[in-house]
PDB file of C-alpha atoms in Angstrom:
ATOM      1  CA  MET A   1    -109.712 -69.242  20.112  1.00  0.00           C
ATOM      2  CA  ALA A   2    -110.079 -65.757  21.608  1.00  0.00           C
ATOM      3  CA  SER A   3    -113.251 -64.897  23.449  1.00  0.00           C
ATOM      4  CA  PRO A   4    -115.742 -62.389  21.975  1.00  0.00           C
ATOM      5  CA  THR A   5    -114.881 -59.969  24.792  1.00  0.00           C
ATOM      6  CA  ALA A   6    -111.174 -60.110  23.914  1.00  0.00           C
ATOM      7  CA  ARG A   7    -111.960 -59.521  20.226  1.00  0.00           C
ATOM      8  CA  LEU A   8    -114.196 -56.568  21.107  1.00  0.00           C
ATOM      9  CA  PHE A   9    -111.467 -55.094  23.275  1.00  0.00           C
ATOM     10  CA  ALA A  10    -108.897 -55.513  20.460  1.00  0.00           C
ATOM     11  CA  VAL A  11    -111.193 -53.809  17.929  1.00  0.00           C
ATOM     12  CA  ALA A  12    -111.949 -50.981  20.357  1.00  0.00           C
ATOM     13  CA  THR A  13    -108.250 -50.478  21.084  1.00  0.00           C
ATOM     14  CA  ALA A  14    -107.381 -50.411  17.376  1.00  0.00           C
ATOM     15  CA  THR A  15    -110.210 -47.950  16.709  1.00  0.00           C
ATOM     16  CA  ALA A  16    -109.020 -45.687  19.507  1.00  0.00           C
ATOM     17  CA  LEU A  17    -105.471 -45.741  18.076  1.00  0.00           C
ATOM     18  CA  LEU A  18    -106.820 -44.511  14.732  1.00  0.00           C
ATOM     19  CA  PHE A  19    -108.019 -41.414  16.529  1.00  0.00           C
ATOM     20  CA  ALA A  20    -104.623 -40.612  18.037  1.00  0.00           C
ATOM     21  CA  GLY A  21    -104.609 -37.215  19.626  1.00  0.00           C
ATOM     22  CA  ALA A  22    -108.274 -37.376  20.596  1.00  0.00           C
ATOM     23  CA  PRO A  23    -108.832 -36.335  24.193  1.00  0.00           C
ATOM     24  CA  ALA A  24    -110.024 -39.024  26.579  1.00  0.00           C
ATOM     25  CA  GLN A  25    -113.712 -38.687  27.370  1.00  0.00           C
ATOM     26  CA  ALA A  26    -114.185 -41.219  30.168  1.00  0.00           C
ATOM     27  CA  GLU A  27    -113.611 -40.284  33.796  1.00  0.00           C
ATOM     28  CA  PRO A  28    -110.883 -42.224  35.571  1.00  0.00           C
ATOM     29  CA  THR A  29    -112.348 -44.892  37.825  1.00  0.00           C
ATOM     30  CA  GLY A  30    -109.217 -45.829  39.742  1.00  0.00           C
ATOM     31  CA  SER A  31    -109.566 -49.508  38.870  1.00  0.00           C
ATOM     32  CA  VAL A  32    -109.812 -51.512  35.687  1.00  0.00           C
ATOM     33  CA  ALA A  33    -113.339 -52.755  35.061  1.00  0.00           C
ATOM     34  CA  PRO A  34    -114.244 -55.601  32.707  1.00  0.00           C
ATOM     35  CA  VAL A  35    -114.993 -54.461  29.171  1.00  0.00           C
ATOM     36  CA  THR A  36    -118.625 -55.502  29.439  1.00  0.00           C
ATOM     37  CA  ALA A  37    -119.191 -53.555  32.680  1.00  0.00           C
ATOM     38  CA  GLY A  38    -116.862 -50.590  32.131  1.00  0.00           C
ATOM     39  CA  PRO A  39    -117.245 -47.351  30.245  1.00  0.00           C
ATOM     40  CA  ASN A  40    -118.214 -47.358  26.607  1.00  0.00           C
ATOM     41  CA  VAL A  41    -115.172 -48.693  24.734  1.00  0.00           C
ATOM     42  CA  PHE A  42    -116.364 -46.871  21.617  1.00  0.00           C
ATOM     43  CA  ALA A  43    -116.354 -43.454  23.347  1.00  0.00           C
ATOM     44  CA  PRO A  44    -113.721 -42.012  20.946  1.00  0.00           C
ATOM     45  CA  LEU A  45    -116.229 -42.475  18.119  1.00  0.00           C
ATOM     46  CA  ALA A  46    -118.698 -40.234  19.940  1.00  0.00           C
ATOM     47  CA  THR A  47    -116.197 -37.416  20.550  1.00  0.00           C
ATOM     48  CA  CYS A  48    -115.572 -34.375  18.437  1.00  0.00           C
ATOM     49  CA  TYR A  49    -113.602 -36.416  15.890  1.00  0.00           C
ATOM     50  CA  GLY A  50    -116.338 -39.012  15.455  1.00  0.00           C
ATOM     51  CA  GLY A  51    -118.183 -36.737  13.025  1.00  0.00           C
ATOM     52  CA  ALA A  52    -115.136 -35.881  10.921  1.00  0.00           C
ATOM     53  CA  VAL A  53    -115.639 -34.993   7.254  1.00  0.00           C
ATOM     54  CA  ARG A  54    -113.107 -36.012   4.585  1.00  0.00           C
ATOM     55  CA  SER A  55    -111.841 -33.690   1.861  1.00  0.00           C
ATOM     56  CA  PHE A  56    -109.971 -35.084  -1.138  1.00  0.00           C
ATOM     57  CA  PHE A  57    -108.203 -33.159  -3.887  1.00  0.00           C
ATOM     58  CA  GLN A  58    -107.033 -35.319  -6.822  1.00  0.00           C
ATOM     59  CA  THR A  59    -103.717 -33.469  -6.869  1.00  0.00           C
ATOM     60  CA  GLY A  60    -102.540 -31.194  -4.109  1.00  0.00           C
ATOM     61  CA  ARG A  61    -101.330 -28.501  -6.539  1.00  0.00           C
ATOM     62  CA  TYR A  62    -100.679 -25.338  -4.525  1.00  0.00           C
ATOM     63  CA  GLY A  63    -103.641 -25.994  -2.231  1.00  0.00           C
ATOM     64  CA  GLY A  64    -107.391 -25.571  -2.353  1.00  0.00           C
ATOM     65  CA  GLN A  65    -110.531 -24.929  -0.355  1.00  0.00           C
ATOM     66  CA  ALA A  66    -112.872 -27.351   1.391  1.00  0.00           C
ATOM     67  CA  GLY A  67    -116.389 -26.621   2.544  1.00  0.00           C
ATOM     68  CA  GLN A  68    -118.741 -24.851   3.202  1.00  0.00           C
ATOM     69  CA  PHE A  69    -119.227 -26.426   6.605  1.00  0.00           C
ATOM     70  CA  ARG A  70    -121.256 -25.390   9.659  1.00  0.00           C
ATOM     71  CA  THR A  71    -119.971 -25.791  13.219  1.00  0.00           C
ATOM     72  CA  THR A  72    -121.807 -28.188  15.531  1.00  0.00           C
ATOM     73  CA  THR A  73    -122.144 -28.899  19.221  1.00  0.00           C
ATOM     74  CA  ARG A  74    -119.612 -31.763  18.942  1.00  0.00           C
ATOM     75  CA  CYS A  75    -116.557 -29.485  19.100  1.00  0.00           C
ATOM     76  CA  ARG A  76    -115.655 -26.085  20.504  1.00  0.00           C
ATOM     77  CA  ASP A  77    -112.819 -25.761  18.002  1.00  0.00           C
ATOM     78  CA  ILE A  78    -112.329 -26.431  14.304  1.00  0.00           C
ATOM     79  CA  ASN A  79    -109.796 -29.231  13.911  1.00  0.00           C
ATOM     80  CA  VAL A  80    -108.009 -30.511  10.806  1.00  0.00           C
ATOM     81  CA  ARG A  81    -105.938 -33.642  10.277  1.00  0.00           C
ATOM     82  CA  ASN A  82    -103.622 -33.829   7.264  1.00  0.00           C
ATOM     83  CA  ALA A  83    -103.651 -37.368   5.851  1.00  0.00           C
ATOM     84  CA  SER A  84    -101.334 -36.500   2.942  1.00  0.00           C
ATOM     85  CA  VAL A  85     -97.727 -37.542   2.434  1.00  0.00           C
ATOM     86  CA  TYR A  86     -96.546 -33.915   2.358  1.00  0.00           C
ATOM     87  CA  ALA A  87     -96.905 -30.940   4.678  1.00  0.00           C
ATOM     88  CA  THR A  88     -99.492 -28.232   4.124  1.00  0.00           C
ATOM     89  CA  GLU A  89    -100.878 -25.195   5.896  1.00  0.00           C
ATOM     90  CA  ALA A  90    -104.532 -24.584   6.717  1.00  0.00           C
ATOM     91  CA  CYS A  91    -106.646 -21.610   7.729  1.00  0.00           C
ATOM     92  CA  VAL A  92    -110.331 -21.005   8.374  1.00  0.00           C
ATOM     93  CA  ILE A  93    -112.516 -18.532   6.506  1.00  0.00           C
ATOM     94  CA  PHE A  94    -115.682 -17.491   8.342  1.00  0.00           C
ATOM     95  CA  VAL A  95    -117.680 -16.977   5.155  1.00  0.00           C
ATOM     96  CA  ASP A  96    -120.554 -14.994   6.697  1.00  0.00           C
ATOM     97  CA  LYS A  97    -118.104 -12.313   7.902  1.00  0.00           C
ATOM     98  CA  THR A  98    -115.090 -12.286   5.589  1.00  0.00           C
ATOM     99  CA  SER A  99    -113.293 -13.880   2.661  1.00  0.00           C
ATOM    100  CA  ALA A 100    -109.926 -13.726   4.462  1.00  0.00           C
ATOM    101  CA  CYS A 101    -108.181 -16.411   6.497  1.00  0.00           C
ATOM    102  CA  ASN A 102    -108.043 -16.274  10.280  1.00  0.00           C
ATOM    103  CA  TYR A 103    -104.358 -17.375  10.468  1.00  0.00           C
ATOM    104  CA  TRP A 104    -102.215 -20.093   8.915  1.00  0.00           C
ATOM    105  CA  THR A 105    -101.520 -23.302  10.819  1.00  0.00           C
ATOM    106  CA  TYR A 106     -98.777 -25.726   9.765  1.00  0.00           C
ATOM    107  CA  LEU A 107     -99.872 -29.363   9.325  1.00  0.00           C
ATOM    108  CA  PRO A 108     -97.013 -31.868   8.965  1.00  0.00           C
ATOM    109  CA  PRO A 109     -97.403 -34.941   6.747  1.00  0.00           C
ATOM    110  CA  ASN A 110     -99.843 -37.487   8.188  1.00  0.00           C
ATOM    111  CA  SER A 111    -100.467 -35.207  11.138  1.00  0.00           C
ATOM    112  CA  GLY A 112    -102.624 -35.763  14.150  1.00  0.00           C
ATOM    113  CA  TRP A 113    -105.598 -33.507  14.847  1.00  0.00           C
ATOM    114  CA  THR A 114    -104.601 -29.842  14.919  1.00  0.00           C
ATOM    115  CA  THR A 115    -106.784 -26.926  16.002  1.00  0.00           C
ATOM    116  CA  VAL A 116    -107.075 -24.287  13.263  1.00  0.00           C
ATOM    117  CA  ALA A 117    -109.706 -22.098  15.001  1.00  0.00           C
ATOM    118  CA  THR A 118    -110.540 -21.994  18.715  1.00  0.00           C
ATOM    119  CA  ASN A 119    -113.726 -21.310  20.685  1.00  0.00           C
ATOM    120  CA  VAL A 120    -115.984 -21.087  17.636  1.00  0.00           C
ATOM    121  CA  ARG A 121    -119.720 -20.742  18.315  1.00  0.00           C
ATOM    122  CA  ASP A 122    -122.132 -23.418  17.109  1.00  0.00           C
ATOM    123  CA  GLY A 123    -123.857 -22.772  13.779  1.00  0.00           C
ATOM    124  CA  VAL A 124    -121.039 -20.730  12.182  1.00  0.00           C
ATOM    125  CA  ASN A 125    -120.445 -21.235   8.436  1.00  0.00           C
ATOM    126  CA  PHE A 126    -116.828 -21.695   7.380  1.00  0.00           C
ATOM    127  CA  GLN A 127    -114.428 -23.052   4.783  1.00  0.00           C
ATOM    128  CA  VAL A 128    -110.949 -24.473   5.239  1.00  0.00           C
ATOM    129  CA  ARG A 129    -108.258 -23.202   2.868  1.00  0.00           C
ATOM    130  CA  PHE A 130    -105.044 -25.160   2.264  1.00  0.00           C
ATOM    131  CA  GLU A 131    -101.760 -23.792   0.971  1.00  0.00           C
ATOM    132  CA  ASN A 132     -98.931 -26.125   0.012  1.00  0.00           C
ATOM    133  CA  LEU A 133     -95.266 -25.207   0.162  1.00  0.00           C
ATOM    134  CA  ARG A 134     -94.811 -26.271  -3.488  1.00  0.00           C
ATOM    135  CA  TYR A 135     -96.811 -27.794  -6.332  1.00  0.00           C
ATOM    136  CA  GLU A 136     -97.883 -31.321  -5.307  1.00  0.00           C
ATOM    137  CA  TYR A 137     -98.862 -34.051  -7.736  1.00  0.00           C
ATOM    138  CA  GLU A 138    -100.007 -36.363  -4.931  1.00  0.00           C
ATOM    139  CA  PRO A 139    -103.563 -36.039  -3.562  1.00  0.00           C
ATOM    140  CA  LEU A 140    -104.322 -33.710  -0.677  1.00  0.00           C
ATOM    141  CA  ILE A 141    -106.431 -35.583   1.876  1.00  0.00           C
ATOM    142  CA  ALA A 142    -107.706 -33.872   4.996  1.00  0.00           C
ATOM    143  CA  TYR A 143    -110.261 -34.549   7.685  1.00  0.00           C
ATOM    144  CA  HIS A 144    -112.247 -31.798   9.401  1.00  0.00           C
ATOM    145  CA  ALA A 145    -113.923 -32.036  12.796  1.00  0.00           C
ATOM    146  CA  PHE A 146    -116.151 -29.214  13.963  1.00  0.00           C
TER     147      PHE A 146
END
């Protein structure tokens, strides 16, 4: 039977793989330390993506809007991950300043995290707008980290 440390390491590794594309947060130590004495194996959960918010649209149609959200200290950028089976495009609307998109960013099907707005101050209100390439009957599922 596997030891509790081995199980913990397996769970931590699987959790980290779910957050593919997340930047590493731990400093390199030059040697491999035991799991119990090393850096926090759950560090990816405490990164920018750890506070991600899910948006779900019953059908993707031609797109939609998610939010209103407010940027936090967790991230310097606004990041979106497309968890749908089809491609979409996303843009950010800074609702306190405009009703127009910043620029469109392509998100492939089941994409990793993609930055849709960079160097955004903390405490900024925004929405994320999606535009699909065609009418989609399948749900549009996206995650937002900010």
